[in-house]
Coordinates of C-alpha atoms in Angstrom, one line a residue:
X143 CA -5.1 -4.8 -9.1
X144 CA -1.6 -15.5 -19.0
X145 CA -0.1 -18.6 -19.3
X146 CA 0.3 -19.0 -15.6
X147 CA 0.2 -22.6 -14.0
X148 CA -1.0 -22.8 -10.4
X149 CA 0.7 -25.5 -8.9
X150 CA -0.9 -28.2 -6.7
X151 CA 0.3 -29.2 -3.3
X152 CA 0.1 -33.5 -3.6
X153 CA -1.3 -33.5 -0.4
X154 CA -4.7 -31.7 0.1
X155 CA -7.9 -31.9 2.0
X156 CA -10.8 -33.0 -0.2
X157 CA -13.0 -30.0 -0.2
X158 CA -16.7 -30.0 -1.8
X159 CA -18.1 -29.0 -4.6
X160 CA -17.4 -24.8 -5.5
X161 CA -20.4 -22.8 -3.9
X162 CA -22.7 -21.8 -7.2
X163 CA -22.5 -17.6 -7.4
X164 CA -20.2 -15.4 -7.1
X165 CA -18.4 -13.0 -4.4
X166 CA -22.2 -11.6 -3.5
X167 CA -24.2 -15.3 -3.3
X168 CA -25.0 -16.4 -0.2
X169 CA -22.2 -18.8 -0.2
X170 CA -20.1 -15.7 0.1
X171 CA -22.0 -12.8 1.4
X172 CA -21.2 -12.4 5.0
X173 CA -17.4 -12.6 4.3
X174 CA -17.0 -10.7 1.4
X175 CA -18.9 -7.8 3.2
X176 CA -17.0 -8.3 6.3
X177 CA -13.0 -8.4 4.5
X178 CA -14.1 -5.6 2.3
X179 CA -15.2 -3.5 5.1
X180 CA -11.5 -4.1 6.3
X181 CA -10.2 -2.7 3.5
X182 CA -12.7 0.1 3.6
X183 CA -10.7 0.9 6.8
X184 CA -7.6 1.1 5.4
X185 CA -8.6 3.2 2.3
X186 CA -10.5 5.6 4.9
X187 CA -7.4 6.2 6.9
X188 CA -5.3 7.0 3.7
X189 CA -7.4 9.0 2.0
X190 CA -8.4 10.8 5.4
X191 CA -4.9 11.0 6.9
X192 CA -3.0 12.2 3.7
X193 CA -5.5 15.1 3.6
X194 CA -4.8 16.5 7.6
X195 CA -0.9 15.7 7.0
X196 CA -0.2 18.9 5.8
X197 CA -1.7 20.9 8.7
X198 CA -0.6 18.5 11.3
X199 CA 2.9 18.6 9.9
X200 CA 3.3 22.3 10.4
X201 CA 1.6 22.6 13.8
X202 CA 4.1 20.1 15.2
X203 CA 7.1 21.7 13.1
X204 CA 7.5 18.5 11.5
X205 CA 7.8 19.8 7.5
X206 CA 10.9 18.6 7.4
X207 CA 10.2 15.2 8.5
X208 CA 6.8 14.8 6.4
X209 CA 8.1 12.0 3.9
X210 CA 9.0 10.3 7.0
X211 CA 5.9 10.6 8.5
X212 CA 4.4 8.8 5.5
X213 CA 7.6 6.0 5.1
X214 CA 7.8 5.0 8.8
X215 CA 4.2 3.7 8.1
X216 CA 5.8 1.1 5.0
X217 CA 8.7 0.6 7.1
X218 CA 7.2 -1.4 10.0
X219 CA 4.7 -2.8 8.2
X220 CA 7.2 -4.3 6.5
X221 CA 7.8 -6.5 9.7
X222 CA 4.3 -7.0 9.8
X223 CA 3.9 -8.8 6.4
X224 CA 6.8 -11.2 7.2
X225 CA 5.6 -12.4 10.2
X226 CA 1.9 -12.3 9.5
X227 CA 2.1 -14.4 6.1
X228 CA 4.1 -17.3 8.6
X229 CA 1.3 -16.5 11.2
X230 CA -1.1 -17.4 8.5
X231 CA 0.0 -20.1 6.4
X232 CA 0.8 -21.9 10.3
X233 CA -2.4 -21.0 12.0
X234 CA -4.8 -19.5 9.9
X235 CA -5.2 -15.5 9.0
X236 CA -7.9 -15.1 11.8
X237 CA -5.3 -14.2 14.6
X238 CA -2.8 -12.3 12.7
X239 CA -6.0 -10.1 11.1
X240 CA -7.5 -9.4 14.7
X241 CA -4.3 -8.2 16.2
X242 CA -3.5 -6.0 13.1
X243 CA -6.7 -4.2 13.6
X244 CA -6.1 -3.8 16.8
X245 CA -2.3 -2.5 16.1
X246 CA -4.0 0.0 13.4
X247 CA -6.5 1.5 15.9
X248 CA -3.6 1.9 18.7
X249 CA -1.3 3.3 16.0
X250 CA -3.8 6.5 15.4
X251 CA -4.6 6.9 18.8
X252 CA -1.0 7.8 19.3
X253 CA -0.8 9.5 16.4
X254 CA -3.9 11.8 16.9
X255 CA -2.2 12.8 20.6
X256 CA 1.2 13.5 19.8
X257 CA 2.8 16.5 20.7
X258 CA 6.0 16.4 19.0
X259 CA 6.8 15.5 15.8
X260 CA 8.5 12.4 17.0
X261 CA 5.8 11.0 18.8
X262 CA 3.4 11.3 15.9
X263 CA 6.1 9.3 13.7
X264 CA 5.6 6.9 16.3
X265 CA 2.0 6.8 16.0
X266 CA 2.3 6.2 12.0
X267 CA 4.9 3.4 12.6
X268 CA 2.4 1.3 14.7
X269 CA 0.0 1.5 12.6
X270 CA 2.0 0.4 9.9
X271 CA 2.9 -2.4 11.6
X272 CA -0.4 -3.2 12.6
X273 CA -1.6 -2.5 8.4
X274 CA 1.1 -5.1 7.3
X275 CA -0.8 -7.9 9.4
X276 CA -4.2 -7.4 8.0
X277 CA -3.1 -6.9 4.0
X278 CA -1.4 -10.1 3.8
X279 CA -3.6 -11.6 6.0
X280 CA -6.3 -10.8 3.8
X281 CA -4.4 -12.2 1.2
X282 CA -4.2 -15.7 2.8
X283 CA -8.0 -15.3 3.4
X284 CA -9.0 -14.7 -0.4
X285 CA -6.6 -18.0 -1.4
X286 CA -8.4 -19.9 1.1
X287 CA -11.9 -19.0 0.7
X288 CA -12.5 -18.2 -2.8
X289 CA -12.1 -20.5 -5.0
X290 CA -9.8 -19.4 -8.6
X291 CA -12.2 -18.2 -10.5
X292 CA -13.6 -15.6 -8.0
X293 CA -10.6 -14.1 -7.3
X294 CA -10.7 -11.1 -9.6
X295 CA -13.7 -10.3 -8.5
X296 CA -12.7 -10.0 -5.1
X297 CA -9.6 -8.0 -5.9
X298 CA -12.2 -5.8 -7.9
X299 CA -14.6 -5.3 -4.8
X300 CA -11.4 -4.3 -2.9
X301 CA -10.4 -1.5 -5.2
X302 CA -14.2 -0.1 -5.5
X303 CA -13.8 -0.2 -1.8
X304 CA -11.9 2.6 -2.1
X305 CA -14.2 4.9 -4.1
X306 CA -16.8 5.9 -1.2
X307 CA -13.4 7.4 1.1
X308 CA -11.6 8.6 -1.8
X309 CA -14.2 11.0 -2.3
X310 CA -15.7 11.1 1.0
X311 CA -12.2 11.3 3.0
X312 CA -11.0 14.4 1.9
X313 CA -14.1 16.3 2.1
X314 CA -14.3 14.9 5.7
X315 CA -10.8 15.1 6.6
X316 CA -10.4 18.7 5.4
X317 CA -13.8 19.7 7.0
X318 CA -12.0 18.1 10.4
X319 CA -8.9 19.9 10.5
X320 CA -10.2 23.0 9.2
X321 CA -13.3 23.0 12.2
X322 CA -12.3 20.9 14.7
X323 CA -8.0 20.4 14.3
X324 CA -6.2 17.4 12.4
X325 CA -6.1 15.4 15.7
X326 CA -10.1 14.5 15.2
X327 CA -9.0 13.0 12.1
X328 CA -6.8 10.6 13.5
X329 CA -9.1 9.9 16.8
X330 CA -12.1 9.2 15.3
X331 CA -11.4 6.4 13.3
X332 CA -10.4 3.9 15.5
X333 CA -14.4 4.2 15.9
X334 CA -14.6 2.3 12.5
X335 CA -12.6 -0.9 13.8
X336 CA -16.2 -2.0 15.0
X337 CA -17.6 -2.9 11.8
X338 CA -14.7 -5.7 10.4
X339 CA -14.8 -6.6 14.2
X340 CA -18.0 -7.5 14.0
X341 CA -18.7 -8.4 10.3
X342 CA -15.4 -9.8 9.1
X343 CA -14.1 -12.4 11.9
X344 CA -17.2 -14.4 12.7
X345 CA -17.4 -15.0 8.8
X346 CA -12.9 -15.9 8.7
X347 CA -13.8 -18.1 11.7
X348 CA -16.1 -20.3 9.9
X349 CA -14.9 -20.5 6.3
X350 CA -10.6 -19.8 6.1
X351 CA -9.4 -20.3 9.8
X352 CA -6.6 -23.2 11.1
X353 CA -3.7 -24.6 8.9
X354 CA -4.3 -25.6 5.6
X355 CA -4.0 -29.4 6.1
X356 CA -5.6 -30.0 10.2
X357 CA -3.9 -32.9 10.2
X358 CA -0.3 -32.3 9.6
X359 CA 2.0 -31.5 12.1
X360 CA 2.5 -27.6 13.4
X361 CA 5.1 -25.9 11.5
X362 CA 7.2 -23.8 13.5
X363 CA 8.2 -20.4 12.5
X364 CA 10.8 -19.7 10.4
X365 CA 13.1 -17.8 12.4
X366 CA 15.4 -16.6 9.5
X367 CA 12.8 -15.2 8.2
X368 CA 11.7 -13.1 11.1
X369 CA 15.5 -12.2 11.9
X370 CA 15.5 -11.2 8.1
X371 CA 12.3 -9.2 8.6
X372 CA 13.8 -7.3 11.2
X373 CA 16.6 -6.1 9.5
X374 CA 14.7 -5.0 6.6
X375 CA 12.3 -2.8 9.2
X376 CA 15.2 -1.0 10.8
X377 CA 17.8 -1.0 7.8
X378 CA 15.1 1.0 5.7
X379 CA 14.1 3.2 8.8
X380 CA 17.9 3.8 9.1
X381 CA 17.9 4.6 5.7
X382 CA 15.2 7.1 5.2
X383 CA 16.7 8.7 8.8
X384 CA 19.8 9.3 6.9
X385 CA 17.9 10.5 3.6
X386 CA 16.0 13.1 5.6
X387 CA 19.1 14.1 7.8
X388 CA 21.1 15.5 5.0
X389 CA 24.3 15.8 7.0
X390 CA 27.8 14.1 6.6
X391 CA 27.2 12.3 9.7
X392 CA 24.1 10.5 8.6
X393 CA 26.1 8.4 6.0
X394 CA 26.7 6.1 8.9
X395 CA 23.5 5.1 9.5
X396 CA 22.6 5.3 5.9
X397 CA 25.5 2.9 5.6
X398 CA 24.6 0.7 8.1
X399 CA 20.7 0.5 7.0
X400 CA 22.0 -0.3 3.8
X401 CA 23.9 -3.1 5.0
X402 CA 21.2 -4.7 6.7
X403 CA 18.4 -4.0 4.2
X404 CA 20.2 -5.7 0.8
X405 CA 21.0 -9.1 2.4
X406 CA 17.4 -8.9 4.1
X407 CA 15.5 -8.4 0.5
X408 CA 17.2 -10.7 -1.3
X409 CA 16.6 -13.4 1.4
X410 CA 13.4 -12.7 1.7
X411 CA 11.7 -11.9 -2.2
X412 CA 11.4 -14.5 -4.7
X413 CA 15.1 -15.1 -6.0
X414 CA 15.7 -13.4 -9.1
X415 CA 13.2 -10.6 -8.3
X416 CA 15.4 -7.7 -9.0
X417 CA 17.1 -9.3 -12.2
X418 CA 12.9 -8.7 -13.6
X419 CA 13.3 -12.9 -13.9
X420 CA 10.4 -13.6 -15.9
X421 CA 7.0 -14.8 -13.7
X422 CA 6.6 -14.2 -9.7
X423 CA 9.5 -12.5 -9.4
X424 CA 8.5 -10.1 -12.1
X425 CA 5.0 -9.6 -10.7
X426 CA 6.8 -9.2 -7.5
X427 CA 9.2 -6.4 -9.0
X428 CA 6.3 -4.8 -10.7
X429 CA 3.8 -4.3 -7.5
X430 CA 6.9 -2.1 -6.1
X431 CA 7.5 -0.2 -8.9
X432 CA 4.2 0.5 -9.3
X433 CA 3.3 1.0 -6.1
X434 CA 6.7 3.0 -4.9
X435 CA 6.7 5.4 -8.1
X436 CA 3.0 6.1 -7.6
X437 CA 2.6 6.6 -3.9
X438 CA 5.7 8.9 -3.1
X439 CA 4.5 11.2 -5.8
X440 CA 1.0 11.1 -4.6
X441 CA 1.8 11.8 -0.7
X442 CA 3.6 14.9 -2.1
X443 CA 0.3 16.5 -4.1
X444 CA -1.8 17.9 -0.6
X445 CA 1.4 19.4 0.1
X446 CA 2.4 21.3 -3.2
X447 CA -1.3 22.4 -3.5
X448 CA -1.8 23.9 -0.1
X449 CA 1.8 25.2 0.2
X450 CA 2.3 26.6 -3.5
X451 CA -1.1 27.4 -4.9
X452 CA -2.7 28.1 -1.5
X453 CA -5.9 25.4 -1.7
X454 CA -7.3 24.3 1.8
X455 CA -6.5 21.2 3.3
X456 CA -10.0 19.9 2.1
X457 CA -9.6 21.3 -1.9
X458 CA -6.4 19.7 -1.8
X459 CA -7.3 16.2 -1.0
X460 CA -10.5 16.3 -2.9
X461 CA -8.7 17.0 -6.1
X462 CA -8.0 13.4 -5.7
X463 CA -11.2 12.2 -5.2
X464 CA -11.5 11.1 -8.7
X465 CA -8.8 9.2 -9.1
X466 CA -10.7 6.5 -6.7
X467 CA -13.7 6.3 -9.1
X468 CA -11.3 5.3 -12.1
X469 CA -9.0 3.1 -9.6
X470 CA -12.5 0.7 -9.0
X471 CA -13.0 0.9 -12.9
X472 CA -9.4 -0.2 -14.3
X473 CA -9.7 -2.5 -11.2
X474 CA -13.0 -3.9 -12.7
X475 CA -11.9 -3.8 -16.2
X476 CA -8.9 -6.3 -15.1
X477 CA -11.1 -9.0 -13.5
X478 CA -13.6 -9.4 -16.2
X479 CA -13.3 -12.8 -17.9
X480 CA -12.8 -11.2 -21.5
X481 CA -9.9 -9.4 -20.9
X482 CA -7.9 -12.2 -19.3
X483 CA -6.1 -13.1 -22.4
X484 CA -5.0 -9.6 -22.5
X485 CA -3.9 -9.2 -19.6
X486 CA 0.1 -8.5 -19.7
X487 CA -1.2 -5.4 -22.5
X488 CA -3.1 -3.8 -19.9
X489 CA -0.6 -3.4 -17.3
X490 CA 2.0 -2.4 -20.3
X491 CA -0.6 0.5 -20.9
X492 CA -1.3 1.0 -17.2
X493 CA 2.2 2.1 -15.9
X494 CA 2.4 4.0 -19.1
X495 CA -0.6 5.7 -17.9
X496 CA 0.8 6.0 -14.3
X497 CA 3.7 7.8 -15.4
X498 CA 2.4 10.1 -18.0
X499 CA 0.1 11.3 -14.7
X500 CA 3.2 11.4 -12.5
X501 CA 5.1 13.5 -15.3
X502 CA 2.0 16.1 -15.4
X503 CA 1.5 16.8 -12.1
X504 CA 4.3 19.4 -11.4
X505 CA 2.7 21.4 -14.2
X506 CA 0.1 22.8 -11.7
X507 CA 3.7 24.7 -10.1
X508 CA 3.0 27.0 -13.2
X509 CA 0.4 29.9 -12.2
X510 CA -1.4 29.8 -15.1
X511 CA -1.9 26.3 -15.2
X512 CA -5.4 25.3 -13.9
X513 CA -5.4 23.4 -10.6
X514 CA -8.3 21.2 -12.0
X515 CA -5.7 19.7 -14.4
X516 CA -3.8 17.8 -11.9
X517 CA -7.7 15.8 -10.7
X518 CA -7.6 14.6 -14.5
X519 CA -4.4 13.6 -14.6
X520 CA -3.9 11.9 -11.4
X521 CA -7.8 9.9 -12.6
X522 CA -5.7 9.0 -15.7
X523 CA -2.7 7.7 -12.8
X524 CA -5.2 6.0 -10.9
X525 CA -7.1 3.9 -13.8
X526 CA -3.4 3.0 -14.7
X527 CA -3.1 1.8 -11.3
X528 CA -6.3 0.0 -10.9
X529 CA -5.3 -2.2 -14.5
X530 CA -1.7 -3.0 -12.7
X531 CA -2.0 -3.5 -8.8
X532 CA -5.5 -5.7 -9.4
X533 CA -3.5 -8.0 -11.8
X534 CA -0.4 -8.3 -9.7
X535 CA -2.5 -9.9 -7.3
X536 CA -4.2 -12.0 -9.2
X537 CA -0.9 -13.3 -11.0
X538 CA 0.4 -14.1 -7.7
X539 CA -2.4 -16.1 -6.5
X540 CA -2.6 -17.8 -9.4
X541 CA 1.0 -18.8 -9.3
X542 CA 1.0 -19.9 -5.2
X543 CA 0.0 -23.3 -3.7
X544 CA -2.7 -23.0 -0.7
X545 CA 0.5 -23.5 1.4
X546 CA 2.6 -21.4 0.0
X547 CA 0.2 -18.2 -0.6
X548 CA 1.1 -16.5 3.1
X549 CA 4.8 -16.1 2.0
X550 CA 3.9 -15.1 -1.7
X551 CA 1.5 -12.8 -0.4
X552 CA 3.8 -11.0 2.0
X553 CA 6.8 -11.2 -0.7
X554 CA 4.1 -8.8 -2.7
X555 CA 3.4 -6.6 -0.3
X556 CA 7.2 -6.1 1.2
X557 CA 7.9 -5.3 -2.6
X558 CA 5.0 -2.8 -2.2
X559 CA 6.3 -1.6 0.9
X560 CA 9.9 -1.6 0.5
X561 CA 9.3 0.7 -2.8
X562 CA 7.3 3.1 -1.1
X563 CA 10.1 3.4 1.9
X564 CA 12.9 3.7 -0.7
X565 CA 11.3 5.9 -3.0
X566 CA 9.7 8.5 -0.6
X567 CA 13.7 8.7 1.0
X568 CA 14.8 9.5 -2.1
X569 CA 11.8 12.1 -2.7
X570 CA 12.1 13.2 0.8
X571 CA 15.8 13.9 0.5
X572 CA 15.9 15.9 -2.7
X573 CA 12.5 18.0 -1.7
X574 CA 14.8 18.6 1.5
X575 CA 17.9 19.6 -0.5
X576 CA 15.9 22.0 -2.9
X577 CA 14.7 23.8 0.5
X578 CA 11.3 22.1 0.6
X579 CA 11.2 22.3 4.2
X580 CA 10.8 25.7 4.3
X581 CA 7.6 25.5 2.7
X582 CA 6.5 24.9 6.4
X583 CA 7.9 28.2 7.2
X584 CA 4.7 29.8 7.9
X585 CA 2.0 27.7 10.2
X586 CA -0.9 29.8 8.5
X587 CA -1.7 29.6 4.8
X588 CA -4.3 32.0 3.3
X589 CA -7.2 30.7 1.0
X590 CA -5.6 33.4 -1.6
X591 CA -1.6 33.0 -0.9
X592 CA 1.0 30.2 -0.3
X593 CA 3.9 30.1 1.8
X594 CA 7.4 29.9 0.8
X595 CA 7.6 28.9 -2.7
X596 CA 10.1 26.3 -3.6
X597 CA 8.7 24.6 -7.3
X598 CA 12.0 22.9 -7.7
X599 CA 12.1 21.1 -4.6
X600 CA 8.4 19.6 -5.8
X601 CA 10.0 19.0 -9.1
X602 CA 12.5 16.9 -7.8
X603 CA 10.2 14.1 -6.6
X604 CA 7.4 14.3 -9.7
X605 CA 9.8 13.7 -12.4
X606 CA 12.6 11.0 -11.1
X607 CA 9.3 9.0 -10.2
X608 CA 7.8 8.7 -13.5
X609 CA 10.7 7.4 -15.1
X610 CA 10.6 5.1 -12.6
X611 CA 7.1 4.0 -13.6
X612 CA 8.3 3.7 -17.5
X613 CA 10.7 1.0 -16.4
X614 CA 7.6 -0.6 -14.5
X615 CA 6.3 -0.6 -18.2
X616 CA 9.4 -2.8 -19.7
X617 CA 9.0 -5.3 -16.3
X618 CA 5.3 -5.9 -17.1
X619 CA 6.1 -7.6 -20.3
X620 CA 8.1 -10.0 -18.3
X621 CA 5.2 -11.4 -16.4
X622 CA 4.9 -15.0 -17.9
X623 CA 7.4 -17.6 -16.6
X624 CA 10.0 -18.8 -18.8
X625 CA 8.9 -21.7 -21.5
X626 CA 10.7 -24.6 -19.9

């Protein structure tokens, strides 16, 4: 998911010798099996959740709030990041990972009883917030623990992590909804906590827990930087309330979101992020292009294929399913040793990839265009994705001092989720604008029949987003920091 230095910090604990083997030796074992089933988690509750969203969105007559129901998830976890990457680079990633596993869990609970629309919003927002811990957390733990030349390997084994739900989740999901109701989907999940509970913090405990140096002084929390967090979290939720409001009125809080939401990012990314300055703060800029562009188009595809070619909840997740087989393999081409020296080519090619599969999707709005064609081009997407958001995070590593690689980390993954917020407002709004929400119109849809048809409104959000990928292209040649 180059030329890069990693710097140093002059004072260090001497640490042994590297462990021989790699992320699967018994140096190893127990924690990579325990963080990856974290991140089996997540990718089960994405590929699970996006599927039932549909049905769950229309029951609770929420169609016109569905981008939000995806963005209040980025928007709090957006908090989450900020204050778990000074958590962890102050205490350690163990406490900041439990208690976003625990956040997670609640967040579906609430989520999966919800009786209004508001309520399940609600739901989605904790467990965002709970989802921003653990990433960066899980960050700090693969800087700590692994040493350099692992990395990729374990940014590799995260990605293929997501191949078992991406085909497994939908089929399960849609089975769910379709059997037992969209709530199960959301209930029974939690049930999975268990296995990073048990697997995952034993093995953190022993190998990446406590400060980095035991014996300096405790570093107290950088409270600019949590005020600053803050008013990122509620300036983008303001601003997505304003994008989905669509009324004159709402240009005051859009207003006032805004106002709090540009001094916030640029206090809190890597200065000279959104100028594309060449090294972190281009690898920064790309994960949210990347990211953004790719995920507001994709939590839109269930949607256009169940509302406007009249697929089932489950046919329309698992024409994704593919896409996470060639994620794991563009993820694994990135980390092997011989393509290192071309790396900055591969994520050129991958968000060219990305947005030629962004640009193709809307094509399925066309009867006679097969539905099958979207599965292939949304694998292309996803191998394009798998070269880029691999890479980004192994650029970032390599450019962040054991100290420094909380806040780096969380700098990545507020760029991730601040483009997804942003970006699904801006989809959200025009799909509201072109009448998408009354695709919701009618709570039934028949296996031969769509509701309302509205092709423009779906449009709307597939095209702006792969231009927006192409200029992710132009910022992945800027990746390696100026020549002093």
């Amino acid at each position: 998911m180059s030329a890069l230095e990693r710097r140093v910090p002059e004072t260090t604990a001497p640490t042994p010798p590297p462990p021989p083997g790699g992320v699967l030796g018994p140096a190893y074992r127990t924690l990579s099996i325990g963080i990856i089933s974290v991140v089996f988690l997540i990718a089960f509750e994405a590929t699970a959740v996006g599927t039932a969203m549909p049905v769950a969105a229309r029951e609770l007559d929420g169609i016109g709030l569905y981008a939000f129901a995806f963005s209040a998830y980025f928007t709090t976890s957006l908090f989450g990041m900020v204050l778990a990457g000074q958590w962890a680079d102050r205490q350690g990633p163990l406490r900041p990972l439990t208690v976003g596993i625990a956040a997670f869990a609640s967040g579906l609970v609430i989520a999966g009883t919800a009786g209004v629309m508001w309520v399940f919003v609600l739901g989605r927002a904790v467990q965002g917030f709970g989802g921003g811990l653990v990433i960066v957390a899980l960050y700090v733990v693969v800087s700590r623990a692994y040493e350099e030349r692992l990395r990729p390997a374990i940014m590799a084994a995260f990605a293929a992590s997501w191949v078992v739900p991406s085909i497994v989740g939908p089929l399960a999901s849609g089975t769910v909804t379709e059997h037992l109701g969209w709530r199960w989907v959301f209930l029974g999940i939690p049930a999975l906590v268990v296995v990073p509970l048990v697997v995952a913090l034993p093995a953190i405990r022993r190998t990446a827990s406590g400060p980095v140096d035991p014996d300096a002084p405790p570093m107290a929390f950088d409270r600019r930087r949590i005020r600053l967090a803050f008013g990122i979290s509620v300036g983008a939720g303001l601003l997505q309330y304003a994008a989905q409001d669509l009324r004159w009125l709402s240009l005051v809080p859009g207003i006032v979101g805004a106002a709090l939401l540009v001094p916030a990012v640029l206090g809190l990314l890597p200065r000279g992020t959104y100028r594309a300055r060449r090294g972190l703060p281009s690898v920064v800029l790309l994960r949210g292009v990347a990211a953004g562009s790719f995920i507001a188009a994709e939590s839109f595809v269930p949607l256009m294929l169940v509302t406007q070619r009249g697929l089932s909840p489950t046919m329309a997740g698992f024409s994704l399913a593919l896409g996470g087989l060639t994620w794991a393999g563009g993820s694994w081409v990135q980390s092997q040793g011989r393509t290192a020296p071309y790396r900055k080519q591969l994520m050129v090619g991958g968000m060219v990839l990305v947005a030629l599969a962004i640009a193709a999707a809307p094509a399925v709005l066309i009867e006679s265009v097969p539905v099958w064609t979207l599965a292939g081009a949304w694998a292309v997407g996803c191998l394009g994705m798998g070269l880029v958001i691999g890479s980004t995070s192994v650029l970032l590593l390599q450019l962040s001092a054991p100290e420094e690689a909380g806040a780096n980390s969380a700098s990545l993954q507020i760029s991730d989720a601040l483009a997804n917020v942003v970006l699904l407002a801006g989809g959200g709004a025009a799909f509201a604008a072109l009448g998408g929400g009354a695709v919701g119109a009618a709570h039934t849809v028949g296996a031969a029949g769509a509701s309302a048809s509205h092709p423009a409104a779906f449009a709307v959000v597939f095209l702006p987003m792969a231009a927006v990928a192409l200029v992710g292209a132009w910022v992945a040649t800027r990746l390696e920091p100026a020549k002093a």
